[in-house]
C-alpha cells in the first residue's frame, strides 16, 4: 500500500510546533510496518537545503501566481524516505516562519501558497506528476494541506482514499471570500456545505468536508471538538462527520528523545540509574543563572507562550509556587504580554526564575533532562508532545485534564499512588486556583523521595513510541 503524507513542516528542517515532529516520525514508523510511504513538502528554504539528493522530477509551469513550479524528488536524511518538494521560488523561498512575514502577520498570499500544496498532492494522486509512483492514500495534515482532499474529490476519475488529520482546530486557515477565485475550484464548492465558513473560506473545513476519514491526535480531543467549547464553530461539521472521525494518539520519536543516548545533555541516564539526571539539573541551574541546589524542586516550561498553553494561569500562580521555595525555568516564545510577564518575574526573582525567550532545540533537551516537573497547563491541547518527552526523561508532567494531556498523564492521587498508576499531576479547571492547588500537591510529593521515585519510574517506563499509533493508522488505511 502506498501512502503520501502532505505537511507544511518537518523536523528538523522547518518546525513551528508538534506538527513537524509528527511529520518526521509517523511516515518512517509506517514504512517500518512495510507501507510504501512518501511525503510532500513545500519548498521552503530549510526544506530545499535539508532534503538530500533533490532532483527535478517534472516542471509544471506557472501555477497559483508562481511563474515556475518544479516538483523535485529527494530523500529525508534521517529516515531515508522519499520526499517530494514543490520548488516554487516566488511562493516559498522566504526565510523565517513558514506562515508569517517579518511583520508577524500572515503572508498575504498564504491561500495560494497552501492551495498549491494541496493541488500538487491531487496531481501526484492522479499519476500525472510521477509516472513511477501513485499513492493509494493521501494523508493530509492540518489546514495547510486541507485543500488536497478537495482537489482529489473534484476529480471524478480518482479513487485515491483521503485521510485528514486535525492537529489544532484553532488554526482554521481562514481567508476572505474573494480569494476563492485563485483556488481553481468550482463555484459549487463555495457553500456552507463546502468551503464557506461564515462569510470566509476555511481550508480546515475543506479537509473536514472532503476527506474520506478524519483523525485527530488524541481520543479525548476527538470528542471535545464536537462540542461548542472546543469546536471553533466547526463542531456542527464535525458532528455530521462523526462516524468518519477518530482520535489516534501521537507518539514519541525515541531516536530523538531518549535520556540514555541524548547528545544534547552532558550526562545521560536511564530508569535504572537516574544519577545523571541530578547532574543535568545542576547543569541547567548553572546555565540559567539559577541558584544551584539539588534539593529545590525545579519546574519548567518548554512551550509556545500563548493563552492556549495556559501561560497566563501560570503567571498568576507563580507567587505561590515561589512561596514553596521552588524554581521556574521557561523556554519559549509567543505573545509579547506573556513574554514580558515572565521577564518581570525573572528580574524580581533572579535566583529562582529564569526565562529564555527564543526557540532552541538543544536547550529544550537540557530543560527536559534537568527539570523535576514540566508544566503544561493548557486551555486546550489536541495531543501535546512535551508531556510525553517529560515522561521519558523522568520529569513529572503537571497538566490540565484536557485533550491529549488527559489521555497521557495519570494524577498522583492517593488511589493512583496506591495502585502504582500515577505518572504526574493533573488538574481540572482552567483557573489559577486549580493550578495553584496542583502545584502545592507536586511540591508536597517532591518532599517524599520514595513516592517521587515511584511516579518517576512509572512515567519513564510508559510506552508512547510510534509503534502503536502507526498500527492504528495502518488499520485505518486498510479499512479504506
Ligand atoms: P504545539 O505543537 O501546540 O506547540 P506540542 O507539545 O505538540 O505543542 O509540540 C511542541 C514542540 O515544539 C515540541 O517538540 C517542543 O519541544 C517544541 N518547542 C516548543 N517551544 C520550543 C522552544 N522555545 N524551543 C525549542 N523547542 C520548543
Ligand atoms: C498541534 C497541537 C499539539 C499536538 C501537535 C502535533 O500543534 O497543538 O497538541 O501535539 O499539533 O499533533
mmCIF file of N, CA and C in Angstrom, residues 410-465:
data_model
loop_
_atom_site.group_PDB
_atom_site.id
_atom_site.type_symbol
_atom_site.label_atom_id
_atom_site.label_comp_id
_atom_site.label_asym_id
_atom_site.label_seq_id
_atom_site.Cartn_x
_atom_site.Cartn_y
_atom_site.Cartn_z
ATOM 1 N N UNK A 410 -1.472 10.366 34.387
ATOM 2 C CA UNK A 410 -2.354 9.927 35.489
ATOM 3 C C UNK A 410 -1.933 10.637 36.771
ATOM 4 N N UNK A 411 -2.891 11.259 37.436
ATOM 5 C CA UNK A 411 -2.621 12.102 38.605
ATOM 6 C C UNK A 411 -2.089 11.289 39.793
ATOM 7 N N UNK A 412 -1.171 11.889 40.524
ATOM 8 C CA UNK A 412 -0.617 11.234 41.717
ATOM 9 C C UNK A 412 -1.589 11.381 42.890
ATOM 10 N N UNK A 413 -2.775 10.840 42.725
ATOM 11 C CA UNK A 413 -3.763 10.840 43.808
ATOM 12 C C UNK A 413 -3.411 9.686 44.741
ATOM 13 N N UNK A 414 -3.910 9.720 45.993
ATOM 14 C CA UNK A 414 -3.627 8.594 46.895
ATOM 15 C C UNK A 414 -4.014 7.257 46.263
ATOM 16 N N UNK A 415 -5.167 7.211 45.568
ATOM 17 C CA UNK A 415 -5.603 5.928 44.978
ATOM 18 C C UNK A 415 -4.633 5.477 43.882
ATOM 19 N N UNK A 416 -4.244 6.405 42.986
ATOM 20 C CA UNK A 416 -3.318 6.028 41.907
ATOM 21 C C UNK A 416 -1.938 5.662 42.440
ATOM 22 N N UNK A 417 -1.516 6.378 43.508
ATOM 23 C CA UNK A 417 -0.222 6.028 44.100
ATOM 24 C C UNK A 417 -0.292 4.619 44.679
ATOM 25 N N UNK A 418 -1.431 4.321 45.334
ATOM 26 C CA UNK A 418 -1.574 3.001 45.967
ATOM 27 C C UNK A 418 -1.522 1.891 44.929
ATOM 28 N N UNK A 419 -2.113 2.132 43.743
ATOM 29 C CA UNK A 419 -2.049 1.050 42.736
ATOM 30 C C UNK A 419 -0.941 1.260 41.705
ATOM 31 N N UNK A 420 -0.034 2.137 42.018
ATOM 32 C CA UNK A 420 1.138 2.388 41.169
ATOM 33 C C UNK A 420 0.768 2.693 39.716
ATOM 34 N N UNK A 421 -0.220 3.594 39.553
ATOM 35 C CA UNK A 421 -0.545 4.004 38.182
ATOM 36 C C UNK A 421 -0.262 5.493 37.955
ATOM 37 N N UNK A 422 0.185 6.198 38.997
ATOM 38 C CA UNK A 422 0.404 7.653 38.859
ATOM 39 C C UNK A 422 1.645 7.939 38.022
ATOM 40 N N UNK A 423 1.531 8.944 37.113
ATOM 41 C CA UNK A 423 2.703 9.335 36.315
ATOM 42 C C UNK A 423 2.982 10.836 36.372
ATOM 43 N N UNK A 424 2.111 11.615 37.041
ATOM 44 C CA UNK A 424 2.325 13.061 37.086
ATOM 45 C C UNK A 424 1.223 13.724 37.880
ATOM 46 N N UNK A 425 0.896 14.956 37.504
ATOM 47 C CA UNK A 425 -0.109 15.729 38.240
ATOM 48 C C UNK A 425 -1.119 16.289 37.241
ATOM 49 N N UNK A 426 -2.394 16.230 37.619
ATOM 50 C CA UNK A 426 -3.454 16.633 36.690
ATOM 51 C C UNK A 426 -4.459 17.501 37.444
ATOM 52 N N UNK A 427 -4.807 18.664 36.884
ATOM 53 C CA UNK A 427 -5.870 19.481 37.489
ATOM 54 C C UNK A 427 -6.979 19.715 36.470
ATOM 55 N N UNK A 428 -8.167 20.046 36.996
ATOM 56 C CA UNK A 428 -9.353 20.101 36.139
ATOM 57 C C UNK A 428 -9.656 21.446 35.513
ATOM 58 N N UNK A 429 -9.801 22.466 36.354
ATOM 59 C CA UNK A 429 -10.388 23.711 35.865
ATOM 60 C C UNK A 429 -9.327 24.670 35.343
ATOM 61 N N UNK A 430 -9.694 25.395 34.286
ATOM 62 C CA UNK A 430 -8.746 26.338 33.685
ATOM 63 C C UNK A 430 -8.736 27.640 34.480
ATOM 64 N N UNK A 431 -8.309 27.558 35.743
ATOM 65 C CA UNK A 431 -8.097 28.801 36.501
ATOM 66 C C UNK A 431 -6.876 28.648 37.391
ATOM 67 N N UNK A 432 -6.349 29.793 37.844
ATOM 68 C CA UNK A 432 -5.061 29.749 38.553
ATOM 69 C C UNK A 432 -5.220 29.098 39.929
ATOM 70 N N UNK A 433 -6.442 29.114 40.476
ATOM 71 C CA UNK A 433 -6.646 28.475 41.787
ATOM 72 C C UNK A 433 -6.424 26.965 41.680
ATOM 73 N N UNK A 434 -7.047 26.382 40.662
ATOM 74 C CA UNK A 434 -6.901 24.930 40.472
ATOM 75 C C UNK A 434 -5.436 24.577 40.182
ATOM 76 N N UNK A 435 -4.784 25.418 39.376
ATOM 77 C CA UNK A 435 -3.373 25.179 39.072
ATOM 78 C C UNK A 435 -2.533 25.278 40.344
ATOM 79 N N UNK A 436 -2.822 26.312 41.162
ATOM 80 C CA UNK A 436 -2.046 26.516 42.390
ATOM 81 C C UNK A 436 -2.161 25.297 43.313
ATOM 82 N N UNK A 437 -3.365 24.792 43.479
ATOM 83 C CA UNK A 437 -3.563 23.613 44.337
ATOM 84 C C UNK A 437 -2.700 22.465 43.836
ATOM 85 N N UNK A 438 -2.671 22.300 42.513
ATOM 86 C CA UNK A 438 -1.905 21.202 41.922
ATOM 87 C C UNK A 438 -0.400 21.416 42.118
ATOM 88 N N UNK A 439 0.043 22.680 42.023
ATOM 89 C CA UNK A 439 1.467 22.988 42.240
ATOM 90 C C UNK A 439 1.854 22.620 43.673
ATOM 91 N N UNK A 440 0.958 22.936 44.626
ATOM 92 C CA UNK A 440 1.231 22.574 46.025
ATOM 93 C C UNK A 440 1.334 21.052 46.174
ATOM 94 N N UNK A 441 0.450 20.331 45.481
ATOM 95 C CA UNK A 441 0.492 18.859 45.564
ATOM 96 C C UNK A 441 1.828 18.325 45.034
ATOM 97 N N UNK A 442 2.284 18.932 43.946
ATOM 98 C CA UNK A 442 3.557 18.483 43.372
ATOM 99 C C UNK A 442 4.702 18.751 44.346
ATOM 100 N N UNK A 443 4.681 19.926 44.992
ATOM 101 C CA UNK A 443 5.750 20.257 45.945
ATOM 102 C C UNK A 443 5.707 19.294 47.133
ATOM 103 N N UNK A 444 4.505 18.934 47.579
ATOM 104 C CA UNK A 444 4.384 18.007 48.719
ATOM 105 C C UNK A 444 4.951 16.636 48.338
ATOM 106 N N UNK A 445 4.628 16.181 47.146
ATOM 107 C CA UNK A 445 5.129 14.856 46.734
ATOM 108 C C UNK A 445 6.655 14.886 46.592
ATOM 109 N N UNK A 446 7.164 16.032 46.155
ATOM 110 C CA UNK A 446 8.619 16.153 45.963
ATOM 111 C C UNK A 446 9.377 15.905 47.274
ATOM 112 N N UNK A 447 8.705 16.281 48.382
ATOM 113 C CA UNK A 447 9.361 16.102 49.695
ATOM 114 C C UNK A 447 9.367 14.632 50.127
ATOM 115 N N UNK A 448 8.591 13.787 49.450
ATOM 116 C CA UNK A 448 8.544 12.358 49.762
ATOM 117 C C UNK A 448 9.335 11.614 48.680
ATOM 118 N N UNK A 449 10.614 11.429 48.963
ATOM 119 C CA UNK A 449 11.528 10.946 47.923
ATOM 120 C C UNK A 449 11.099 9.601 47.308
ATOM 121 N N UNK A 450 10.610 8.699 48.185
ATOM 122 C CA UNK A 450 10.230 7.374 47.668
ATOM 123 C C UNK A 450 9.040 7.444 46.724
ATOM 124 N N UNK A 451 8.038 8.237 47.139
ATOM 125 C CA UNK A 451 6.838 8.356 46.307
ATOM 126 C C UNK A 451 7.212 9.007 44.971
ATOM 127 N N UNK A 452 8.079 10.018 45.040
ATOM 128 C CA UNK A 452 8.520 10.706 43.813
ATOM 129 C C UNK A 452 9.173 9.725 42.852
ATOM 130 N N UNK A 453 10.054 8.921 43.404
ATOM 131 C CA UNK A 453 10.801 7.946 42.600
ATOM 132 C C UNK A 453 9.836 6.937 41.955
ATOM 133 N N UNK A 454 8.814 6.568 42.719
ATOM 134 C CA UNK A 454 7.828 5.605 42.198
ATOM 135 C C UNK A 454 7.111 6.185 40.966
ATOM 136 N N UNK A 455 6.674 7.439 41.094
ATOM 137 C CA UNK A 455 5.941 8.070 39.985
ATOM 138 C C UNK A 455 6.879 8.259 38.785
ATOM 139 N N UNK A 456 8.102 8.649 39.094
ATOM 140 C CA UNK A 456 9.096 8.861 38.040
ATOM 141 C C UNK A 456 9.342 7.563 37.268
ATOM 142 N N UNK A 457 9.498 6.478 38.019
ATOM 143 C CA UNK A 457 9.794 5.191 37.378
ATOM 144 C C UNK A 457 8.604 4.775 36.491
ATOM 145 N N UNK A 458 7.401 4.981 37.017
ATOM 146 C CA UNK A 458 6.204 4.609 36.260
ATOM 147 C C UNK A 458 6.149 5.391 34.937
ATOM 148 N N UNK A 459 6.428 6.688 35.036
ATOM 149 C CA UNK A 459 6.398 7.530 33.834
ATOM 150 C C UNK A 459 7.438 7.107 32.819
ATOM 151 N N UNK A 460 8.649 6.827 33.309
ATOM 152 C CA UNK A 460 9.752 6.503 32.387
ATOM 153 C C UNK A 460 9.534 5.170 31.677
ATOM 154 N N UNK A 461 8.710 4.307 32.245
ATOM 155 C CA UNK A 461 8.504 3.000 31.614
ATOM 156 C C UNK A 461 7.216 2.937 30.783
ATOM 157 N N UNK A 462 6.515 4.080 30.650
ATOM 158 C CA UNK A 462 5.340 4.105 29.757
ATOM 159 C C UNK A 462 5.827 3.964 28.310
ATOM 160 N N UNK A 463 5.035 3.274 27.484
ATOM 161 C CA UNK A 463 5.425 3.141 26.080
ATOM 162 C C UNK A 463 4.584 4.084 25.214
ATOM 163 N N UNK A 464 5.171 5.229 24.865
ATOM 164 C CA UNK A 464 4.496 6.133 23.938
ATOM 165 C C UNK A 464 5.285 6.206 22.632
ATOM 166 N N UNK A 465 5.863 5.072 22.233
ATOM 167 C CA UNK A 465 6.585 5.085 20.965
ATOM 168 C C UNK A 465 5.546 5.119 19.831
#
